[in-house]
Short mmCIF file of C-alpha atoms in Angstrom, two decimals:
data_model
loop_
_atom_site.label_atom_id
_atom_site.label_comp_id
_atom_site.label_asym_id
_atom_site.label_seq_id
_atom_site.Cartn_x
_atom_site.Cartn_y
_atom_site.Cartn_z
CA UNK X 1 0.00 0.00 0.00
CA UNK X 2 1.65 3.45 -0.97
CA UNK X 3 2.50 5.11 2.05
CA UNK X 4 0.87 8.23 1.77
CA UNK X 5 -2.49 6.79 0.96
CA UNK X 6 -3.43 6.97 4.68
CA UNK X 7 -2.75 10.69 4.84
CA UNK X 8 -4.17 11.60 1.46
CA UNK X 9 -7.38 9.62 2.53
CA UNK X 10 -7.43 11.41 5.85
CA UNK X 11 -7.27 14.86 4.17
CA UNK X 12 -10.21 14.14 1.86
CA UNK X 13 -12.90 12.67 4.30
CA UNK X 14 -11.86 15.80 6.44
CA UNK X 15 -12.44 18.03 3.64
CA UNK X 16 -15.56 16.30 2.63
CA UNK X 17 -16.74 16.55 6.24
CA UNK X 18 -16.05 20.35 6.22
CA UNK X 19 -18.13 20.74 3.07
CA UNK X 20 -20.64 19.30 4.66
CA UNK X 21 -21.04 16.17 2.31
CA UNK X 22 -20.51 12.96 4.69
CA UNK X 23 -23.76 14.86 6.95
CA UNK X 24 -26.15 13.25 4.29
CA UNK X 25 -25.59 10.41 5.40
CA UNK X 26 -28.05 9.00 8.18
CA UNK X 27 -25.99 8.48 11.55
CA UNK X 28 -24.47 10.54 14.07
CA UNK X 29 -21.04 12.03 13.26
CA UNK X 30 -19.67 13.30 16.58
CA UNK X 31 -15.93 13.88 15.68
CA UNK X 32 -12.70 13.34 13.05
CA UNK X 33 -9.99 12.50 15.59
CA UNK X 34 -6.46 12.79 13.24
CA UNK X 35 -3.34 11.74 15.53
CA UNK X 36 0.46 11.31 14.93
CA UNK X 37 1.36 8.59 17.77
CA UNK X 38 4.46 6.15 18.37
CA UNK X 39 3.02 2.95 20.23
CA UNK X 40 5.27 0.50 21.79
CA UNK X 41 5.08 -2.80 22.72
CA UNK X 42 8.20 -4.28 24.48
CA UNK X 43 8.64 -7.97 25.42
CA UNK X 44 11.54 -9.21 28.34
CA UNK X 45 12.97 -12.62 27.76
CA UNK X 46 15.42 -13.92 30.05
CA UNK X 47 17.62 -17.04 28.70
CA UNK X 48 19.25 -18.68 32.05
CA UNK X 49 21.98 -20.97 30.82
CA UNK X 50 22.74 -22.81 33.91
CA UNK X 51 25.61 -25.29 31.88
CA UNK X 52 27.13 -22.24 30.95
CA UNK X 53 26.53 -20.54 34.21
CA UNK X 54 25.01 -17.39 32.51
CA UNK X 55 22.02 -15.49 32.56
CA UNK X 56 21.12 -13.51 29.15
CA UNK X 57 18.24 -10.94 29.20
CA UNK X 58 16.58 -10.42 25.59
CA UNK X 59 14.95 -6.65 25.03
CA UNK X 60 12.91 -7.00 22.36
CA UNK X 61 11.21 -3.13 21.00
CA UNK X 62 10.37 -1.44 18.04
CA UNK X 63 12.41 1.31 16.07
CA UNK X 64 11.19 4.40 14.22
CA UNK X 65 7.51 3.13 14.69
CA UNK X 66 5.93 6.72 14.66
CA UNK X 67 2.30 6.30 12.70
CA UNK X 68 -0.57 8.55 11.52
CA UNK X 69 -3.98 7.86 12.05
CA UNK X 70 -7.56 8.86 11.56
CA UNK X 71 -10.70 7.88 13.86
CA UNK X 72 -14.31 8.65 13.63
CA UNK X 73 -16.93 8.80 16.71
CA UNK X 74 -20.07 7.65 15.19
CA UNK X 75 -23.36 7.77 17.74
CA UNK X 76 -20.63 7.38 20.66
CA UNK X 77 -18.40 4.64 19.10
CA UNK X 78 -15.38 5.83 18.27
CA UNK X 79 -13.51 3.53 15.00
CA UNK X 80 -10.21 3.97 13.39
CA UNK X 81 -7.10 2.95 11.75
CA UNK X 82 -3.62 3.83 12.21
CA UNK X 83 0.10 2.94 10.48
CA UNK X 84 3.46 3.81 9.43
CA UNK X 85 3.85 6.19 6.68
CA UNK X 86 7.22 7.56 7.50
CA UNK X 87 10.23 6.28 5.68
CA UNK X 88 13.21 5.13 7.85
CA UNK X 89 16.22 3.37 6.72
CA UNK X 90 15.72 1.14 9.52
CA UNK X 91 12.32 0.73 11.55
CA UNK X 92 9.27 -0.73 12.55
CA UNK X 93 6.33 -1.29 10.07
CA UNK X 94 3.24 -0.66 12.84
CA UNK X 95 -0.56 -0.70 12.23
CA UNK X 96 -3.46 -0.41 14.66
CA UNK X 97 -7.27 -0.99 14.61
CA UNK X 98 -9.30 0.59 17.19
CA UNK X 99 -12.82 0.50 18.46
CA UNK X 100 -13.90 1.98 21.28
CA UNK X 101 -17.64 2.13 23.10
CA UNK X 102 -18.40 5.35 24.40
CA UNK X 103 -21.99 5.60 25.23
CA UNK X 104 -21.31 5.95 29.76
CA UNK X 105 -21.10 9.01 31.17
CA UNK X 106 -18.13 7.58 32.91
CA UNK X 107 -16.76 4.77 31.26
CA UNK X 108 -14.49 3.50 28.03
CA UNK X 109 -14.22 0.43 27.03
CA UNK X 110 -12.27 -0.73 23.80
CA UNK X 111 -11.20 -3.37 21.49
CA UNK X 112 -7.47 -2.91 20.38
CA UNK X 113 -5.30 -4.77 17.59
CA UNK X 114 -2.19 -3.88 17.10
CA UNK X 115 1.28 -5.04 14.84
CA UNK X 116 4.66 -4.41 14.64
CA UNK X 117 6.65 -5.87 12.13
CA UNK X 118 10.84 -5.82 12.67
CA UNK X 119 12.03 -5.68 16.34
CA UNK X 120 15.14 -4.27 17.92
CA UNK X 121 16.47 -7.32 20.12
CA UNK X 122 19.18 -6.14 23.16
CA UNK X 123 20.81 -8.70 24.40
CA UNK X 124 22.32 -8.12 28.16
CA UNK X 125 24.42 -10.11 30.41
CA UNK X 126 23.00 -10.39 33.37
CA UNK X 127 26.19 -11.71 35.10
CA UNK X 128 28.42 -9.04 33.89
CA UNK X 129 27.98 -6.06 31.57
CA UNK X 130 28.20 -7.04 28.12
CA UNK X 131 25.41 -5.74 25.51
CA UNK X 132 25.51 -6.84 21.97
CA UNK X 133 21.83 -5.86 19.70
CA UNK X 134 20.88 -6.63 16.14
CA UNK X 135 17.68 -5.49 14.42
CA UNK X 136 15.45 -8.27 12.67
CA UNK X 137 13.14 -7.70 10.49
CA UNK X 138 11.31 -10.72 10.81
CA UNK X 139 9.92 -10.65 14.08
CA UNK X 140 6.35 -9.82 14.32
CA UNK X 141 4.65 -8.43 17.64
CA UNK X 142 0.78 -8.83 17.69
CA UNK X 143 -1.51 -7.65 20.34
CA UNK X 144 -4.86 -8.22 20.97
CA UNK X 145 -6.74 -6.49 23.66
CA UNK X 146 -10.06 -6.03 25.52
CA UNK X 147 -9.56 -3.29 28.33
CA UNK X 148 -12.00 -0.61 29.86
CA UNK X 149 -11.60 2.78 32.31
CA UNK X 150 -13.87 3.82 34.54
CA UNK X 151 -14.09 6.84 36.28
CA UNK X 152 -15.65 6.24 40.01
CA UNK X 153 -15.94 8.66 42.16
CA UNK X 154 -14.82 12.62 42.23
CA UNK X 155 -14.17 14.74 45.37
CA UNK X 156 -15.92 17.75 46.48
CA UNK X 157 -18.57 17.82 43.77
CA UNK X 158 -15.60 19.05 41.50
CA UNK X 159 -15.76 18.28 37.75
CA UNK X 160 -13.44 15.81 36.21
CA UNK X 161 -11.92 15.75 33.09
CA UNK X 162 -12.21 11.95 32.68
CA UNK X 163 -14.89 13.08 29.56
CA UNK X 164 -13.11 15.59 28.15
CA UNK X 165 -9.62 13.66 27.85
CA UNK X 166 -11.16 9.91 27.35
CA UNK X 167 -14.46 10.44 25.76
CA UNK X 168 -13.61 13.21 23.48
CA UNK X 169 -16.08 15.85 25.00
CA UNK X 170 -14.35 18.60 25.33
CA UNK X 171 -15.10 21.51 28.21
CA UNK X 172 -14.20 25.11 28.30
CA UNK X 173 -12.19 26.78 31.38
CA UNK X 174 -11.59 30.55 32.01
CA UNK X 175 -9.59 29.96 35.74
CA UNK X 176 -7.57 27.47 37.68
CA UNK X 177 -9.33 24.36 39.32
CA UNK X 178 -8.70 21.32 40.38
CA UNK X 179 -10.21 17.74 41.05
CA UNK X 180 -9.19 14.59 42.39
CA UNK X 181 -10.97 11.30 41.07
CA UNK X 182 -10.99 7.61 42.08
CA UNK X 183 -10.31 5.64 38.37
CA UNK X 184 -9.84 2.40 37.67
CA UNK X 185 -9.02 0.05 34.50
CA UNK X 186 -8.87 -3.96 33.47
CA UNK X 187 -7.82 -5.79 30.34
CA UNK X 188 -7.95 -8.87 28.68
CA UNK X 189 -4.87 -8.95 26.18
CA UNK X 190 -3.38 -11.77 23.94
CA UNK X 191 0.12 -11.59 22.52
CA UNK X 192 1.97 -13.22 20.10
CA UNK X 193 6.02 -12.74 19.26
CA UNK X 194 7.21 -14.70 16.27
CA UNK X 195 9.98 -15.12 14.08
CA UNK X 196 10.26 -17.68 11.31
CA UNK X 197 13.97 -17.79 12.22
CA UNK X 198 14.95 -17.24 15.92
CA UNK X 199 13.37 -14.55 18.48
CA UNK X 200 17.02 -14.43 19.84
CA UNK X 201 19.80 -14.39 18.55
CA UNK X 202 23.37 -15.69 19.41
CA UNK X 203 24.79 -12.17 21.17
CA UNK X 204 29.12 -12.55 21.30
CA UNK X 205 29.17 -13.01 24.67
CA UNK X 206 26.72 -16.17 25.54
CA UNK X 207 29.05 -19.49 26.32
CA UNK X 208 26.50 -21.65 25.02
CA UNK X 209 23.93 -21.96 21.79
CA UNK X 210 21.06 -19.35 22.26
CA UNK X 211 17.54 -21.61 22.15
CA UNK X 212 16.02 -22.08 19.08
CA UNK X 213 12.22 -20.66 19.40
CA UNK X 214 10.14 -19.08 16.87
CA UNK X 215 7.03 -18.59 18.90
CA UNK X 216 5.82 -17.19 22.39
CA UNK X 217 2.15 -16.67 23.01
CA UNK X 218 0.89 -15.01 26.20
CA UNK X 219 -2.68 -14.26 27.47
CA UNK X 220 -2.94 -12.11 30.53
CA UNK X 221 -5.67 -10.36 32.10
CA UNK X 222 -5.37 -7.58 35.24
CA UNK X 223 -7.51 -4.67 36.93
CA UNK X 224 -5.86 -1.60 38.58
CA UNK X 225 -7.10 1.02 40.53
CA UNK X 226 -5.91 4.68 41.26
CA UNK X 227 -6.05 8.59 40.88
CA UNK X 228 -6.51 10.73 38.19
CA UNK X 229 -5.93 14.86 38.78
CA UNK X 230 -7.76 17.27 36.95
CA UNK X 231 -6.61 20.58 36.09
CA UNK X 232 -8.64 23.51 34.90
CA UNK X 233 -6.55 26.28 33.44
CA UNK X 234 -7.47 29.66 31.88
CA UNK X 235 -7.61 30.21 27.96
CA UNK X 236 -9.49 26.68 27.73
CA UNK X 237 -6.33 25.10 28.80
CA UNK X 238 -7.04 21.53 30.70
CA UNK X 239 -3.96 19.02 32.24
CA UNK X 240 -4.25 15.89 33.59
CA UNK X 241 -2.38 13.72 35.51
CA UNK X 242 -3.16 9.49 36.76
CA UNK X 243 -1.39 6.55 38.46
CA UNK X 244 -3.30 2.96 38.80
CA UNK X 245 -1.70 0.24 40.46
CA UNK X 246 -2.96 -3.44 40.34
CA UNK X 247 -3.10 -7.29 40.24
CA UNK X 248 -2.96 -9.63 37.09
CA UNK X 249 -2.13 -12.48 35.99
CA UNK X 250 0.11 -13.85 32.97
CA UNK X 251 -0.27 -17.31 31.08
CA UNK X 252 2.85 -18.09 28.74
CA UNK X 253 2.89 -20.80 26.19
CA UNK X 254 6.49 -21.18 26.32
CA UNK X 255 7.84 -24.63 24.79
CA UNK X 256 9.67 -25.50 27.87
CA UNK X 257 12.26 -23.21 27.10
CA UNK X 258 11.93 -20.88 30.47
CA UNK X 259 12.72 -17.52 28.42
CA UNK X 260 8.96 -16.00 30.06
CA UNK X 261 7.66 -17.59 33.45
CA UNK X 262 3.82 -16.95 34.29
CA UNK X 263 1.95 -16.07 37.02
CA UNK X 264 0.65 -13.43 39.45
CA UNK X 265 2.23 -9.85 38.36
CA UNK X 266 2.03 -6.57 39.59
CA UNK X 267 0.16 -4.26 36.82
CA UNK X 268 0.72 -0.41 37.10
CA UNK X 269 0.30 2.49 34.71
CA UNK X 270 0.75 6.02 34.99
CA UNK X 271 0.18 8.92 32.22
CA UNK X 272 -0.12 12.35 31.38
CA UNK X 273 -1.84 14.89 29.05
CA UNK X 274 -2.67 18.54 28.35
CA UNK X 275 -5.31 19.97 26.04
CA UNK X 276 -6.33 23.60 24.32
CA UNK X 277 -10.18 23.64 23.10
CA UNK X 278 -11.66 26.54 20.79
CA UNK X 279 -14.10 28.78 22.39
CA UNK X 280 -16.86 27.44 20.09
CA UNK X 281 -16.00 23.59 21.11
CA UNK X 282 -15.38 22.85 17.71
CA UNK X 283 -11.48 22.03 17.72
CA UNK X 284 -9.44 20.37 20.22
CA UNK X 285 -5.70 19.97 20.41
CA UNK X 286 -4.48 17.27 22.81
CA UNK X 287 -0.68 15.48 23.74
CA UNK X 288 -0.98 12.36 25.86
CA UNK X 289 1.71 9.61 27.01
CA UNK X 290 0.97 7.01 28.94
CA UNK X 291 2.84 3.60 29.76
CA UNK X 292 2.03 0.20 31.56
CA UNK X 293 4.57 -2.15 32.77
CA UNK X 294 3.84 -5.47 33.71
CA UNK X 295 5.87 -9.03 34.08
CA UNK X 296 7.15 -9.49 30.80
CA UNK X 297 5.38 -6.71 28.64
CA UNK X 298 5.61 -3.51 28.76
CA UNK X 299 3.16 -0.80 26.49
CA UNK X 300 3.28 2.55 25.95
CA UNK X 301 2.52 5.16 23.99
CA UNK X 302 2.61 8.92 22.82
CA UNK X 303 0.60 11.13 20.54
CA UNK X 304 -0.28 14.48 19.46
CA UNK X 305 -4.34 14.71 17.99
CA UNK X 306 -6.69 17.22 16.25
CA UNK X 307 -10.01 16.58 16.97
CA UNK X 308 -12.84 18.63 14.97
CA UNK X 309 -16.22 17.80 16.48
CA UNK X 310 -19.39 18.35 14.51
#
C-alpha cells in the first residue's frame, strides 16, 4: 500500500466533512480525531543458561515506529485505523485498529489490535555487563486487547476531566481548578512474538547456543485502581495527571524453554496529558503519554491529535 495513501485519505474525508457532504448520510457524526502517535510494545525474555553458568536478558522493541492515524466517533463509538507512513532506513512497520464504546457518562471500554513488524532485540548479560543488539526484520509483535476505564468517584462535587480527555467531550475553562478522582481500569490482552527464524539471537558473549524458538504466546488479564488529577486552566487550557496500580495475571505458552515464566504480576500504569479547546468547542488539540509495565510486557505510547467535532 503506498505510504501516503493513509494521509491523502485522511485529508479528503476531512475536507468532505467540512463541506458538509458525509452529513447526508443518516448516523451521528460526533468527531474526526487525526493523531500522529508512536506505540510500543516491548517484550523481556530472560535465557538462564545454567551449563554455561550465565544469565542472558533479551529486550525485544520497536524502532522508528511513529504512525498517523484517523478515527471517527459515530453515535458514541469511536472507529479507526492507524500505520506507518514515515520512511526510515531502519524501523518498525506498525498498524493499529481501534474500536472503542463510548456511550457511559463515565466509562471506556475498547477493542485494540495492534502489529509491529521488525524488532530491535538487546541482548544483556546479566552476570556481567556485556550488551551486543541486532535489528530483525522478521519478528512480528501482535496484540490483541479487551480493556476498559472507569471513572468512580470525584471529590468535592468538583468536575473531572475523565470526559473531556477519554471520551472526546471537550469543556471550556476561564480559571484554575482542580479535582481529584478515584479511576480504575482492566484488560484482557493476547500476545503473540514470532519469528520464522529465531526470536534471539546468538549475542558474542553467551558461552552456550542461544535456544532455538520461533514462537511465544501469552494471554494475561489484570484490573488496577488509582487517581486521576484534573486541572482547569485559563484560555481553555485543561492538564491531567493518573497513576493505577494493580493485580494480574500472565499465562505463557512457552515450549519448555523458560525464556517467560507466568503467574501473578504486579500491573501499574501512569500517564499524562494537556489539552487547548476553541471557544466554540469545535477544535481540540491534545498530547498524551501514557505507559504500563507489567511481568514481561511492557506498552506505551505517545501522541499528538486534532479533533474537529461536529
Amino acid at each position: 500500500m503506498n505510504r501516503n495513501y493513509l494521509v491523502i485519505v485522511s485529508f479528503a474525508i476531512l475536507s468532505a466533512l467540512q463541506s458538509g457532504v458525509v452529513l447526508a448520510f443518516d448516523f451521528d457524526l460526533k468527531s474526526v480525531r487525526t493523531t500522529i502517535s508512536n506505540p510500543n510494545t516491548s517484550h523481556a525474555l530472560i535465557y538462564d543458561d545454567l551449563a554455561g553458568n550465565q544469565k542472558t536478558l533479551f529486550s525485544l522493541a520497536p524502532i522508528n515506529n511513529q504512525r498517523v492515524g484517523v478515527f471517527f466517533d459515530i453515535n458514541d463509538i469511536e472507529i479507526g485505523y492507524s500505520a506507518d507512513i514515515f520512511e526510515d532506513n531502519v524501523e518498525t512497520k506498525t498498524q493499529d485498529v481501534l474500536l472503542s464504546y463510548r456511550k457511559f457518562k463515565n466509562s471506556k471500554i475498547t477493542f485494540n489490535y495492534q502489529t509491529l513488524e521488525g524488532l530491535q532485540s538487546t541482548a544483556s548479560n546479566l552476570s556481567g555487563n556485556q550488551t551486543d543488539k541486532i535489528f530483525s526484520q522478521n519478528t512480528r509483535s501482535t496484540k490483541f486487547e479487551l480493556s476498559g476505564q472507569h471513572n468512580f468517584y470525584t471529590f468535592n462535587n468538583k468536575e473531572s476531566l475523565f470526559e473531556h480527555f477519554f471520551l472526546n467531550r471537550p469543556k471550556l475553562s476561564s480559571k484554575f481548578d482542580v479535582a481529584l478522582s478515584v479511576v480504575g481500569a482492566w484488560s484482557f490482552k493476547h500476545v503473540s512474538l514470532e519469528d520464522k527464524d529465531n526470536i534471539v539471537f546468538q549475542a558474542d558473549f553467551l558461552n552456550s547456543s542461544a535456544p532455538q524458538v520461533t514462537k511465544l504466546i501469552s494471554n494475561s488479564y489484570g484490573a488496577s485502581i488509582g487517581s486521576l488529577l484534573s486541572f482547569s486552566l485559563p484560555h481553555n487550557v485543561h492538564v491531567f495527571a493518573e497513576y493505577k496500580v494493580g493485580k494480574g495475571h500472565i499465562q505463557n505458552i512457552d515450549p519448555g524453554l523458560g525464556l517467560k515464566d507466568s503467574g501473578a504480576e504486579k500491573v501499574e500504569a501512569y500517564g499524562g496529558g494537556i489539552s487547548w479547546t476553541s471557544d466554540n468547542k469545535k477544535l481540540m488539540v491534545v498530547l498524551r503519554a501514557w505507559e504500563q509495565t507489567g511481568r514481561h510486557i511492557d506498552t506505551s505510547f505517545g501522541d499528538l491529535s486534532v479533533i474537529k467535532f461536529f
